[in-house]
Amino acid sequence: AWTGEIHGRVVCDVCGDSSIGPEDHVLQGAEVAVLCITKSGEVFNYQAFTDSKGIYRVAETMPESERWDSCLVRPIGSFHEHCTQRGTTHSGIKFRYGLPSGSSHTVKPFLYKPVSVPMYC
């Protein structure tokens, strides 16, 4: 059997500057969609939510012949009351999954920004 994992973080970009700094914080409960196509062409659709550290994780065990070939990860929504605007950096990340069994792929953080930027930014 083959095992794969995809994980990443969702962050509130408090100042809306498209970079992660000390004023920013992770978003718990943010929703992320992960779509993977296997080597045989089968499509797997996953839904994940971030934990208290802002991390989402999707893992699967399947036969080696059916393993993930390419995946698309995209943010769906943030339920944080102040940080709900999707950042402008990227709306989805597509990548080839060529890792051996037991390995994990880390996706760049998805950023959300507040409706209004605080005065201290």
PDB file of C-alpha atoms in Angstrom:
ATOM      1  CA  ALA A   1       0.000   0.000   0.000  1.00  0.00           C
ATOM      2  CA  TRP A   2       0.984   3.612  -0.598  1.00  0.00           C
ATOM      3  CA  THR A   3       0.363   6.431   1.903  1.00  0.00           C
ATOM      4  CA  GLY A   4       0.403  10.134   1.120  1.00  0.00           C
ATOM      5  CA  GLU A   5      -0.269  13.317   3.055  1.00  0.00           C
ATOM      6  CA  ILE A   6      -0.847  16.958   2.175  1.00  0.00           C
ATOM      7  CA  HIS A   7      -0.786  19.681   4.797  1.00  0.00           C
ATOM      8  CA  GLY A   8      -0.457  23.430   5.140  1.00  0.00           C
ATOM      9  CA  ARG A   9      -1.507  26.451   7.178  1.00  0.00           C
ATOM     10  CA  VAL A  10      -4.093  29.194   6.923  1.00  0.00           C
ATOM     11  CA  VAL A  11      -3.055  32.559   8.360  1.00  0.00           C
ATOM     12  CA  CYS A  12      -4.762  35.889   9.023  1.00  0.00           C
ATOM     13  CA  ASP A  13      -2.614  38.505   7.289  1.00  0.00           C
ATOM     14  CA  VAL A  14      -3.629  41.280   9.715  1.00  0.00           C
ATOM     15  CA  CYS A  15      -1.897  44.120   7.830  1.00  0.00           C
ATOM     16  CA  GLY A  16      -2.885  42.786   4.384  1.00  0.00           C
ATOM     17  CA  ASP A  17       0.710  43.016   3.146  1.00  0.00           C
ATOM     18  CA  SER A  18       0.787  39.491   1.630  1.00  0.00           C
ATOM     19  CA  SER A  19       3.562  38.365   3.972  1.00  0.00           C
ATOM     20  CA  ILE A  20       3.540  36.590   7.323  1.00  0.00           C
ATOM     21  CA  GLY A  21       4.851  38.726  10.174  1.00  0.00           C
ATOM     22  CA  PRO A  22       4.682  38.875  13.976  1.00  0.00           C
ATOM     23  CA  GLU A  23       1.305  40.655  13.940  1.00  0.00           C
ATOM     24  CA  ASP A  24      -0.352  37.839  11.973  1.00  0.00           C
ATOM     25  CA  HIS A  25      -2.062  34.824  13.514  1.00  0.00           C
ATOM     26  CA  VAL A  26      -3.234  31.396  12.417  1.00  0.00           C
ATOM     27  CA  LEU A  27      -6.882  30.760  11.609  1.00  0.00           C
ATOM     28  CA  GLN A  28      -8.610  27.884  13.348  1.00  0.00           C
ATOM     29  CA  GLY A  29     -11.594  26.326  11.560  1.00  0.00           C
ATOM     30  CA  ALA A  30     -10.725  27.629   8.073  1.00  0.00           C
ATOM     31  CA  GLU A  31     -11.943  25.328   5.294  1.00  0.00           C
ATOM     32  CA  VAL A  32      -9.672  23.998   2.556  1.00  0.00           C
ATOM     33  CA  ALA A  33     -10.508  21.790  -0.449  1.00  0.00           C
ATOM     34  CA  VAL A  34      -8.015  19.238  -1.772  1.00  0.00           C
ATOM     35  CA  LEU A  35      -8.629  17.584  -5.126  1.00  0.00           C
ATOM     36  CA  CYS A  36      -6.258  14.840  -6.277  1.00  0.00           C
ATOM     37  CA  ILE A  37      -6.168  12.788  -9.465  1.00  0.00           C
ATOM     38  CA  THR A  38      -4.646   9.309  -9.257  1.00  0.00           C
ATOM     39  CA  LYS A  39      -2.324   7.721 -11.805  1.00  0.00           C
ATOM     40  CA  SER A  40      -5.331   5.797 -13.163  1.00  0.00           C
ATOM     41  CA  GLY A  41      -7.389   9.004 -13.570  1.00  0.00           C
ATOM     42  CA  GLU A  42      -9.689   8.632 -10.566  1.00  0.00           C
ATOM     43  CA  VAL A  43     -10.559  11.900  -8.790  1.00  0.00           C
ATOM     44  CA  PHE A  44     -10.538  12.212  -4.999  1.00  0.00           C
ATOM     45  CA  ASN A  45     -12.102  15.264  -3.383  1.00  0.00           C
ATOM     46  CA  TYR A  46     -11.238  16.048   0.242  1.00  0.00           C
ATOM     47  CA  GLN A  47     -12.425  18.717   2.630  1.00  0.00           C
ATOM     48  CA  ALA A  48     -10.271  19.757   5.576  1.00  0.00           C
ATOM     49  CA  PHE A  49     -10.497  22.267   8.404  1.00  0.00           C
ATOM     50  CA  THR A  50      -7.611  23.887  10.238  1.00  0.00           C
ATOM     51  CA  ASP A  51      -6.855  22.973  13.840  1.00  0.00           C
ATOM     52  CA  SER A  52      -5.884  25.311  16.701  1.00  0.00           C
ATOM     53  CA  LYS A  53      -2.446  25.774  15.082  1.00  0.00           C
ATOM     54  CA  GLY A  54      -3.994  26.773  11.733  1.00  0.00           C
ATOM     55  CA  ILE A  55      -2.919  23.491  10.138  1.00  0.00           C
ATOM     56  CA  TYR A  56      -5.063  21.341   7.826  1.00  0.00           C
ATOM     57  CA  ARG A  57      -4.103  17.803   6.901  1.00  0.00           C
ATOM     58  CA  VAL A  58      -5.340  15.250   4.362  1.00  0.00           C
ATOM     59  CA  ALA A  59      -3.957  11.708   4.294  1.00  0.00           C
ATOM     60  CA  GLU A  60      -4.830   8.612   2.285  1.00  0.00           C
ATOM     61  CA  THR A  61      -3.671   5.013   2.000  1.00  0.00           C
ATOM     62  CA  MET A  62      -4.274   3.241  -1.303  1.00  0.00           C
ATOM     63  CA  PRO A  63      -2.645   0.744  -3.667  1.00  0.00           C
ATOM     64  CA  GLU A  64       0.606   1.987  -5.261  1.00  0.00           C
ATOM     65  CA  SER A  65      -0.990   1.737  -8.714  1.00  0.00           C
ATOM     66  CA  GLU A  66      -3.781   4.110  -7.624  1.00  0.00           C
ATOM     67  CA  ARG A  67      -1.598   6.712  -5.845  1.00  0.00           C
ATOM     68  CA  TRP A  68      -2.051  10.469  -6.244  1.00  0.00           C
ATOM     69  CA  ASP A  69      -0.505  11.907  -9.406  1.00  0.00           C
ATOM     70  CA  SER A  70      -1.415  15.592  -9.166  1.00  0.00           C
ATOM     71  CA  CYS A  71      -3.368  17.678  -6.696  1.00  0.00           C
ATOM     72  CA  LEU A  72      -5.012  21.081  -6.370  1.00  0.00           C
ATOM     73  CA  VAL A  73      -5.403  22.714  -2.962  1.00  0.00           C
ATOM     74  CA  ARG A  74      -7.524  25.825  -2.518  1.00  0.00           C
ATOM     75  CA  PRO A  75      -8.976  27.800   0.367  1.00  0.00           C
ATOM     76  CA  ILE A  76     -12.766  27.702   0.697  1.00  0.00           C
ATOM     77  CA  GLY A  77     -13.526  29.994   3.605  1.00  0.00           C
ATOM     78  CA  SER A  78     -12.511  31.525   6.892  1.00  0.00           C
ATOM     79  CA  PHE A  79     -14.999  31.671   9.733  1.00  0.00           C
ATOM     80  CA  HIS A  80     -12.965  34.083  11.833  1.00  0.00           C
ATOM     81  CA  GLU A  81     -15.112  37.152  12.538  1.00  0.00           C
ATOM     82  CA  HIS A  82     -12.433  39.699  11.566  1.00  0.00           C
ATOM     83  CA  CYS A  83     -10.421  37.867   8.914  1.00  0.00           C
ATOM     84  CA  THR A  84     -12.619  36.699   6.036  1.00  0.00           C
ATOM     85  CA  GLN A  85     -11.249  38.351   2.875  1.00  0.00           C
ATOM     86  CA  ARG A  86      -9.181  35.971   0.788  1.00  0.00           C
ATOM     87  CA  GLY A  87      -5.650  37.274   0.268  1.00  0.00           C
ATOM     88  CA  THR A  88      -4.530  38.164  -3.236  1.00  0.00           C
ATOM     89  CA  THR A  89      -1.459  35.905  -3.276  1.00  0.00           C
ATOM     90  CA  HIS A  90      -3.043  32.766  -4.748  1.00  0.00           C
ATOM     91  CA  SER A  91      -6.483  31.209  -4.994  1.00  0.00           C
ATOM     92  CA  GLY A  92      -5.235  27.664  -5.456  1.00  0.00           C
ATOM     93  CA  ILE A  93      -2.022  25.682  -5.662  1.00  0.00           C
ATOM     94  CA  LYS A  94      -1.605  22.863  -8.181  1.00  0.00           C
ATOM     95  CA  PHE A  95       1.305  20.444  -7.926  1.00  0.00           C
ATOM     96  CA  ARG A  96       2.472  17.002  -8.997  1.00  0.00           C
ATOM     97  CA  TYR A  97       2.584  14.500  -6.178  1.00  0.00           C
ATOM     98  CA  GLY A  98       5.701  12.448  -6.908  1.00  0.00           C
ATOM     99  CA  LEU A  99       6.628  11.579  -3.335  1.00  0.00           C
ATOM    100  CA  PRO A 100       7.300   8.048  -2.082  1.00  0.00           C
ATOM    101  CA  SER A 101       4.965   6.318   0.343  1.00  0.00           C
ATOM    102  CA  GLY A 102       4.951   7.802   3.819  1.00  0.00           C
ATOM    103  CA  SER A 103       6.046  11.257   2.673  1.00  0.00           C
ATOM    104  CA  SER A 104       4.063  14.466   2.986  1.00  0.00           C
ATOM    105  CA  HIS A 105       3.744  17.535   0.780  1.00  0.00           C
ATOM    106  CA  THR A 106       3.680  20.941   2.474  1.00  0.00           C
ATOM    107  CA  VAL A 107       1.596  23.603   0.727  1.00  0.00           C
ATOM    108  CA  LYS A 108       2.461  27.321   1.039  1.00  0.00           C
ATOM    109  CA  PRO A 109       0.221  29.097   3.575  1.00  0.00           C
ATOM    110  CA  PHE A 110      -3.083  30.555   2.423  1.00  0.00           C
ATOM    111  CA  LEU A 111      -3.676  34.100   3.610  1.00  0.00           C
ATOM    112  CA  TYR A 112      -6.873  35.863   4.606  1.00  0.00           C
ATOM    113  CA  LYS A 113      -7.003  39.530   5.510  1.00  0.00           C
ATOM    114  CA  PRO A 114      -9.348  41.637   7.604  1.00  0.00           C
ATOM    115  CA  VAL A 115     -12.073  43.790   6.070  1.00  0.00           C
ATOM    116  CA  SER A 116     -10.327  46.838   7.575  1.00  0.00           C
ATOM    117  CA  VAL A 117      -6.596  47.005   8.289  1.00  0.00           C
ATOM    118  CA  PRO A 118      -5.748  48.050  11.881  1.00  0.00           C
ATOM    119  CA  MET A 119      -4.232  51.504  12.507  1.00  0.00           C
ATOM    120  CA  TYR A 120      -0.900  50.044  13.739  1.00  0.00           C
ATOM    121  CA  CYS A 121      -0.087  48.545  10.328  1.00  0.00           C
TER     122      CYS A 121
END
